[in-house]
Amino acid sequence: MGLGHRHPIRELEGALIRVVAYSKLVGKEVDETVAYEVLKDLIVETERKITVDLIQRKVAEYFEVRPSDMTAKRRSRNVVYPRHVAMFLSREMTGLSFPEIGEQFGGRDHTTVLHAYEKIKKDLKKDQKSKSLVDKLVITIKK
């Protein structure tokens, strides 16, 4: 039973309580990322299915590279960064494991996906430009 069913007010109230409790527990301000993390089980029910393929296509389009570059062995800078972003978003938005994501990126090892995930996560903490870029891509992917 996701948001919008039998008792939407109670569900919304419960969702809000969960978000606030979680933010206090981890010592983070409530923002879209915190809310999404806490409520992703409810949100996923109501969103259209987000796939690695969709993420790869949207990221490739944004960075003006070919979708096939996401799975190719090329390592040039103009392809590596978009691929890392796509791997990060795949982990954040699909719930797939690192090995499952690696498989969809041309059979890459799970450690490659983990490295990409950690790199982008670090960039988001230190660089507002990266955070803004990822936020834009999330919105584009969810459309």
PDB file of C-alpha atoms in Angstrom, residues 13-84:
ATOM      1  CA  GLU A  13       1.814  11.537   8.478  1.00  0.00           C
ATOM      2  CA  GLY A  14       3.606   8.223   8.993  1.00  0.00           C
ATOM      3  CA  ALA A  15       6.012   9.004   6.165  1.00  0.00           C
ATOM      4  CA  LEU A  16       6.789  12.421   7.641  1.00  0.00           C
ATOM      5  CA  ILE A  17       7.409  10.902  11.079  1.00  0.00           C
ATOM      6  CA  ARG A  18       9.779   8.322   9.533  1.00  0.00           C
ATOM      7  CA  VAL A  19      11.736  11.020   7.671  1.00  0.00           C
ATOM      8  CA  VAL A  20      12.077  13.264  10.727  1.00  0.00           C
ATOM      9  CA  ALA A  21      13.054  10.354  12.996  1.00  0.00           C
ATOM     10  CA  TYR A  22      15.657   9.151  10.507  1.00  0.00           C
ATOM     11  CA  SER A  23      17.148  12.638  10.081  1.00  0.00           C
ATOM     12  CA  LYS A  24      17.508  12.976  13.864  1.00  0.00           C
ATOM     13  CA  LEU A  25      19.011   9.503  14.146  1.00  0.00           C
ATOM     14  CA  VAL A  26      21.709  10.129  11.545  1.00  0.00           C
ATOM     15  CA  GLY A  27      22.162  13.825  12.362  1.00  0.00           C
ATOM     16  CA  LYS A  28      21.316  15.094   8.887  1.00  0.00           C
ATOM     17  CA  GLU A  29      18.954  17.875   7.899  1.00  0.00           C
ATOM     18  CA  VAL A  30      15.848  16.752   6.081  1.00  0.00           C
ATOM     19  CA  ASP A  31      16.373  17.205   2.368  1.00  0.00           C
ATOM     20  CA  GLU A  32      15.239  15.423  -0.792  1.00  0.00           C
ATOM     21  CA  THR A  33      18.023  12.836  -0.517  1.00  0.00           C
ATOM     22  CA  VAL A  34      17.189  11.921   3.097  1.00  0.00           C
ATOM     23  CA  ALA A  35      13.463  11.759   2.333  1.00  0.00           C
ATOM     24  CA  TYR A  36      14.077   9.590  -0.728  1.00  0.00           C
ATOM     25  CA  GLU A  37      16.324   7.214   1.230  1.00  0.00           C
ATOM     26  CA  VAL A  38      13.699   6.724   3.943  1.00  0.00           C
ATOM     27  CA  LEU A  39      10.694   6.541   1.644  1.00  0.00           C
ATOM     28  CA  LYS A  40      12.113   4.830  -1.426  1.00  0.00           C
ATOM     29  CA  ASP A  41      10.046   1.702  -0.761  1.00  0.00           C
ATOM     30  CA  LEU A  42       6.869   3.805  -0.938  1.00  0.00           C
ATOM     31  CA  ILE A  43       8.082   5.965  -3.799  1.00  0.00           C
ATOM     32  CA  VAL A  44       9.178   3.063  -6.000  1.00  0.00           C
ATOM     33  CA  GLU A  45       5.610   1.729  -5.980  1.00  0.00           C
ATOM     34  CA  THR A  46       4.296   4.929  -7.527  1.00  0.00           C
ATOM     35  CA  GLU A  47       7.132   5.780  -9.943  1.00  0.00           C
ATOM     36  CA  ARG A  48       7.552   4.280 -13.362  1.00  0.00           C
ATOM     37  CA  LYS A  49      10.238   1.657 -13.513  1.00  0.00           C
ATOM     38  CA  ILE A  50      13.709   3.174 -13.593  1.00  0.00           C
ATOM     39  CA  THR A  51      16.200   0.881 -15.301  1.00  0.00           C
ATOM     40  CA  VAL A  52      19.949   0.967 -15.846  1.00  0.00           C
ATOM     41  CA  ASP A  53      19.266   1.275 -19.569  1.00  0.00           C
ATOM     42  CA  LEU A  54      17.107   4.380 -18.994  1.00  0.00           C
ATOM     43  CA  ILE A  55      19.798   5.912 -16.765  1.00  0.00           C
ATOM     44  CA  GLN A  56      22.513   5.161 -19.333  1.00  0.00           C
ATOM     45  CA  ARG A  57      20.477   6.765 -22.138  1.00  0.00           C
ATOM     46  CA  LYS A  58      19.620   9.923 -20.140  1.00  0.00           C
ATOM     47  CA  VAL A  59      23.190  10.397 -18.868  1.00  0.00           C
ATOM     48  CA  ALA A  60      24.645   9.836 -22.345  1.00  0.00           C
ATOM     49  CA  GLU A  61      22.209  12.368 -23.782  1.00  0.00           C
ATOM     50  CA  TYR A  62      23.088  14.925 -21.088  1.00  0.00           C
ATOM     51  CA  PHE A  63      26.845  14.571 -21.654  1.00  0.00           C
ATOM     52  CA  GLU A  64      26.446  14.304 -25.443  1.00  0.00           C
ATOM     53  CA  VAL A  65      28.082  10.891 -25.737  1.00  0.00           C
ATOM     54  CA  ARG A  66      26.671   7.773 -27.384  1.00  0.00           C
ATOM     55  CA  PRO A  67      24.629   5.415 -25.193  1.00  0.00           C
ATOM     56  CA  SER A  68      26.926   2.623 -26.423  1.00  0.00           C
ATOM     57  CA  ASP A  69      29.851   4.455 -24.744  1.00  0.00           C
ATOM     58  CA  MET A  70      28.343   3.485 -21.381  1.00  0.00           C
ATOM     59  CA  THR A  71      29.109  -0.180 -22.018  1.00  0.00           C
ATOM     60  CA  ALA A  72      32.187   0.206 -24.257  1.00  0.00           C
ATOM     61  CA  LYS A  73      35.745  -0.379 -23.062  1.00  0.00           C
ATOM     62  CA  ARG A  74      36.822   3.191 -23.949  1.00  0.00           C
ATOM     63  CA  ARG A  75      38.431   5.057 -21.065  1.00  0.00           C
ATOM     64  CA  SER A  76      38.695   8.603 -22.404  1.00  0.00           C
ATOM     65  CA  ARG A  77      37.810  11.357 -19.914  1.00  0.00           C
ATOM     66  CA  ASN A  78      34.747  12.494 -21.868  1.00  0.00           C
ATOM     67  CA  VAL A  79      33.281   8.970 -21.467  1.00  0.00           C
ATOM     68  CA  VAL A  80      34.622   7.864 -18.064  1.00  0.00           C
ATOM     69  CA  TYR A  81      32.994  10.612 -15.996  1.00  0.00           C
ATOM     70  CA  PRO A  82      29.518  10.186 -17.531  1.00  0.00           C
ATOM     71  CA  ARG A  83      29.854   6.412 -17.085  1.00  0.00           C
ATOM     72  CA  HIS A  84      30.780   6.886 -13.410  1.00  0.00           C
TER      73      HIS A  84
END
